[in-house]
């Protein structure tokens, strides 16, 4: 059945009123609080309103409580007593797969987090030579809590320690040694020979798995934040916020996944706040990881990829115009990006 755009929009509007439905985070499904077939409450009844694919037809419905599925929109409209909305043309659908309605399935996404204590003697700081050398300005200290143990906790001497916050709670910390990679390596080579302790570049909390965390998550405001820029680490988030002046801009929020990959829990966390589009901005060398992440995200969001220049610069090493160019001229669709990076490999 071909449904015109106008018909579709009209029908969606009617169904929202009739069934008290609302869009889920992906905007591809309507969630109905009470199943019209079994009467169970709890938002387990979904209506697919995304684009038509091989397996998913607009307005197919499914209840995850009673298992009732309808594939024919007119049948469904009759069932809910709205034959007046029936669409003219009739066609039978090929067998369809049940769409993955967000939050409807009894999925075992584990997003439980415990509160984490900061290392002993940690205190916030509002100036720091190392952070200054990485471009930190006053706002950065205000918006992104960071501190040191001020020489009172030898395990964290020479580290800066960032809080990872979720719903206002500290759920982790990332501490980064302030020496350069080369200096750390040199020290460690000597330490190895002398049987001394090695220095770790990072020394992070261990209570919550980092695949369940997103840095800067609280900056995403439900129904206000439309777009998330996905980056690898804390310094990328802060550099982007500073360079694009996003401190109080909640429409676009940079968020770090702590590495070049995203987990189901992290996807769920973005969805549950109603994020619609995601820009992947991982390092230029991470093409395979970017392609993989794009496929994962494409199911749930509008995905674009910010193609960083191949000069190996991180966001905090770029100047404003370099960052600007990335987002103004170098956004690719997943397919463009894939084709683009194929060229480079040949
Ligand atoms: Zn039901």
Short mmCIF file of N, CA, C and O in Angstrom, two decimals, residues 94-146:
data_model
loop_
_atom_site.label_atom_id
_atom_site.label_comp_id
_atom_site.label_asym_id
_atom_site.label_seq_id
_atom_site.Cartn_x
_atom_site.Cartn_y
_atom_site.Cartn_z
N UNK A 94 3.70 -8.61 2.56
CA UNK A 94 4.55 -9.79 2.68
C UNK A 94 4.82 -10.03 4.16
O UNK A 94 4.62 -9.14 4.97
N UNK A 95 5.26 -11.22 4.50
CA UNK A 95 5.55 -11.47 5.92
C UNK A 95 6.53 -10.43 6.44
O UNK A 95 7.49 -10.08 5.76
N UNK A 96 6.26 -9.91 7.58
CA UNK A 96 7.12 -8.85 8.10
C UNK A 96 7.74 -9.26 9.42
O UNK A 96 7.22 -10.10 10.14
N UNK A 97 8.84 -8.62 9.68
CA UNK A 97 9.55 -8.87 10.92
C UNK A 97 9.06 -7.86 11.96
O UNK A 97 8.75 -6.72 11.62
N UNK A 98 9.00 -8.27 13.18
CA UNK A 98 8.58 -7.35 14.23
C UNK A 98 9.67 -6.29 14.41
O UNK A 98 10.83 -6.63 14.60
N UNK A 99 9.32 -5.03 14.29
CA UNK A 99 10.36 -4.00 14.43
C UNK A 99 10.86 -3.92 15.87
O UNK A 99 10.19 -4.35 16.80
N UNK A 100 12.04 -3.36 15.97
CA UNK A 100 12.61 -3.26 17.32
C UNK A 100 12.09 -2.01 18.01
O UNK A 100 12.72 -0.98 17.97
N UNK A 101 10.96 -2.13 18.60
CA UNK A 101 10.41 -0.98 19.29
C UNK A 101 11.26 -0.66 20.50
O UNK A 101 11.50 -1.50 21.35
N UNK A 102 11.66 0.54 20.54
CA UNK A 102 12.51 0.97 21.63
C UNK A 102 11.78 0.88 22.96
O UNK A 102 10.66 1.34 23.09
N UNK A 103 12.44 0.29 23.93
CA UNK A 103 11.93 0.20 25.30
C UNK A 103 10.70 -0.70 25.46
O UNK A 103 10.13 -0.80 26.53
N UNK A 104 10.25 -1.29 24.38
CA UNK A 104 9.06 -2.12 24.51
C UNK A 104 9.45 -3.52 24.91
O UNK A 104 8.82 -4.15 25.74
N UNK A 105 10.49 -4.00 24.30
CA UNK A 105 10.91 -5.36 24.61
C UNK A 105 11.44 -5.40 26.03
O UNK A 105 12.01 -4.45 26.52
N UNK A 106 11.25 -6.55 26.65
CA UNK A 106 11.82 -6.73 27.97
C UNK A 106 13.31 -6.99 27.78
O UNK A 106 13.80 -8.07 27.95
N UNK A 107 14.02 -5.93 27.39
CA UNK A 107 15.43 -6.15 27.09
C UNK A 107 16.24 -5.97 28.35
O UNK A 107 15.86 -5.23 29.24
N UNK A 108 17.35 -6.67 28.35
CA UNK A 108 18.13 -6.62 29.59
C UNK A 108 19.26 -5.59 29.45
O UNK A 108 20.40 -5.90 29.65
N UNK A 109 18.89 -4.38 29.07
CA UNK A 109 19.91 -3.34 29.03
C UNK A 109 20.22 -2.91 30.45
O UNK A 109 19.33 -2.56 31.21
N UNK A 110 21.49 -3.03 30.80
CA UNK A 110 21.89 -2.77 32.16
C UNK A 110 22.46 -1.36 32.24
O UNK A 110 23.60 -1.12 31.87
N UNK A 111 21.64 -0.43 32.73
CA UNK A 111 22.15 0.94 32.83
C UNK A 111 22.25 1.37 34.28
O UNK A 111 22.32 2.55 34.58
N UNK A 112 22.22 0.38 35.17
CA UNK A 112 22.33 0.68 36.59
C UNK A 112 23.74 1.17 36.92
O UNK A 112 24.72 0.58 36.48
N UNK A 113 23.83 2.24 37.69
CA UNK A 113 25.15 2.77 38.05
C UNK A 113 25.21 3.00 39.55
O UNK A 113 24.21 3.29 40.18
N UNK A 114 26.39 2.82 40.11
CA UNK A 114 26.54 3.17 41.52
C UNK A 114 27.31 4.48 41.64
O UNK A 114 27.99 4.90 40.71
N UNK A 115 27.14 5.11 42.76
CA UNK A 115 27.86 6.37 43.01
C UNK A 115 29.29 6.04 43.40
O UNK A 115 29.54 5.07 44.13
N UNK A 116 30.22 6.81 42.87
CA UNK A 116 31.63 6.53 43.07
C UNK A 116 32.26 7.65 43.89
O UNK A 116 31.95 8.82 43.70
N UNK A 117 33.13 7.25 44.81
CA UNK A 117 33.84 8.27 45.58
C UNK A 117 35.09 8.71 44.86
O UNK A 117 35.81 7.89 44.30
N UNK A 118 35.35 9.99 44.91
CA UNK A 118 36.58 10.49 44.30
C UNK A 118 37.76 10.04 45.15
O UNK A 118 37.60 9.74 46.33
N UNK A 119 38.96 9.96 44.55
CA UNK A 119 40.13 9.55 45.33
C UNK A 119 40.32 10.46 46.55
O UNK A 119 39.94 11.63 46.52
N UNK A 120 40.87 9.88 47.58
CA UNK A 120 41.10 10.62 48.82
C UNK A 120 41.87 11.92 48.53
O UNK A 120 42.80 11.91 47.73
N UNK A 121 41.45 12.98 49.16
CA UNK A 121 42.08 14.30 49.06
C UNK A 121 41.84 15.02 47.73
O UNK A 121 42.42 16.06 47.47
N UNK A 122 40.98 14.45 46.88
CA UNK A 122 40.65 15.14 45.62
C UNK A 122 39.91 16.44 45.92
O UNK A 122 39.01 16.48 46.76
N UNK A 123 40.29 17.46 45.24
CA UNK A 123 39.59 18.74 45.38
C UNK A 123 39.53 19.41 44.02
O UNK A 123 40.50 19.34 43.25
N UNK A 124 38.41 20.04 43.75
CA UNK A 124 38.29 20.74 42.47
C UNK A 124 39.30 21.85 42.34
O UNK A 124 39.66 22.47 43.33
N UNK A 125 39.76 22.08 41.13
CA UNK A 125 40.65 23.22 40.93
C UNK A 125 40.07 24.12 39.84
O UNK A 125 39.24 23.69 39.04
N UNK A 126 40.49 25.36 39.87
CA UNK A 126 39.99 26.33 38.89
C UNK A 126 41.12 26.99 38.12
O UNK A 126 40.91 27.92 37.37
N UNK A 127 42.32 26.48 38.37
CA UNK A 127 43.44 26.75 37.46
C UNK A 127 44.47 25.64 37.67
O UNK A 127 44.56 25.06 38.75
N UNK A 128 45.16 25.34 36.59
CA UNK A 128 46.11 24.23 36.65
C UNK A 128 47.04 24.39 35.45
O UNK A 128 46.58 24.61 34.33
N UNK A 129 48.32 24.29 35.70
CA UNK A 129 49.28 24.56 34.62
C UNK A 129 49.14 23.59 33.45
O UNK A 129 49.18 23.98 32.29
N UNK A 130 48.95 22.33 33.78
CA UNK A 130 48.82 21.34 32.71
C UNK A 130 47.59 21.61 31.86
O UNK A 130 47.65 21.62 30.62
N UNK A 131 46.45 21.85 32.53
CA UNK A 131 45.21 22.08 31.77
C UNK A 131 45.30 23.38 30.97
O UNK A 131 44.80 23.47 29.85
N UNK A 132 45.98 24.36 31.56
CA UNK A 132 46.18 25.62 30.84
C UNK A 132 46.97 25.35 29.56
O UNK A 132 46.64 25.89 28.49
N UNK A 133 47.97 24.49 29.67
CA UNK A 133 48.78 24.18 28.48
C UNK A 133 47.95 23.47 27.42
O UNK A 133 48.29 23.47 26.24
N UNK A 134 46.83 22.86 27.84
CA UNK A 134 45.94 22.23 26.86
C UNK A 134 44.77 23.15 26.50
O UNK A 134 43.77 22.70 25.95
N UNK A 135 44.91 24.41 26.83
CA UNK A 135 43.96 25.40 26.32
C UNK A 135 42.79 25.72 27.23
O UNK A 135 41.86 26.42 26.82
N UNK A 136 42.78 25.18 28.45
CA UNK A 136 41.63 25.41 29.32
C UNK A 136 41.44 26.90 29.63
O UNK A 136 42.38 27.62 29.89
N UNK A 137 40.17 27.31 29.60
CA UNK A 137 39.80 28.67 30.01
C UNK A 137 38.86 28.57 31.21
O UNK A 137 38.42 27.46 31.56
N UNK A 138 38.54 29.71 31.81
CA UNK A 138 37.73 29.69 33.04
C UNK A 138 36.46 28.86 32.94
O UNK A 138 36.14 28.08 33.84
N UNK A 139 35.72 29.04 31.84
CA UNK A 139 34.47 28.30 31.69
C UNK A 139 34.67 26.79 31.76
O UNK A 139 33.82 26.06 32.26
N UNK A 140 35.78 26.32 31.23
CA UNK A 140 36.03 24.88 31.21
C UNK A 140 36.05 24.31 32.63
O UNK A 140 35.49 23.24 32.89
N UNK A 141 36.71 25.03 33.55
CA UNK A 141 36.76 24.55 34.93
C UNK A 141 35.36 24.57 35.55
O UNK A 141 35.01 23.74 36.37
N UNK A 142 34.56 25.56 35.16
CA UNK A 142 33.21 25.67 35.73
C UNK A 142 32.28 24.56 35.23
O UNK A 142 31.51 24.00 35.98
N UNK A 143 32.37 24.27 33.94
CA UNK A 143 31.42 23.33 33.35
C UNK A 143 31.87 21.87 33.45
O UNK A 143 31.04 20.97 33.38
N UNK A 144 33.18 21.65 33.58
CA UNK A 144 33.69 20.28 33.57
C UNK A 144 34.55 20.05 34.82
O UNK A 144 35.77 20.24 34.78
N UNK A 145 33.91 19.63 35.91
CA UNK A 145 34.61 19.54 37.18
C UNK A 145 35.88 18.67 37.09
O UNK A 145 35.83 17.52 36.66
N UNK A 146 36.98 19.26 37.51
CA UNK A 146 38.27 18.59 37.47
C UNK A 146 39.07 19.04 38.69
O UNK A 146 38.84 20.13 39.21
#
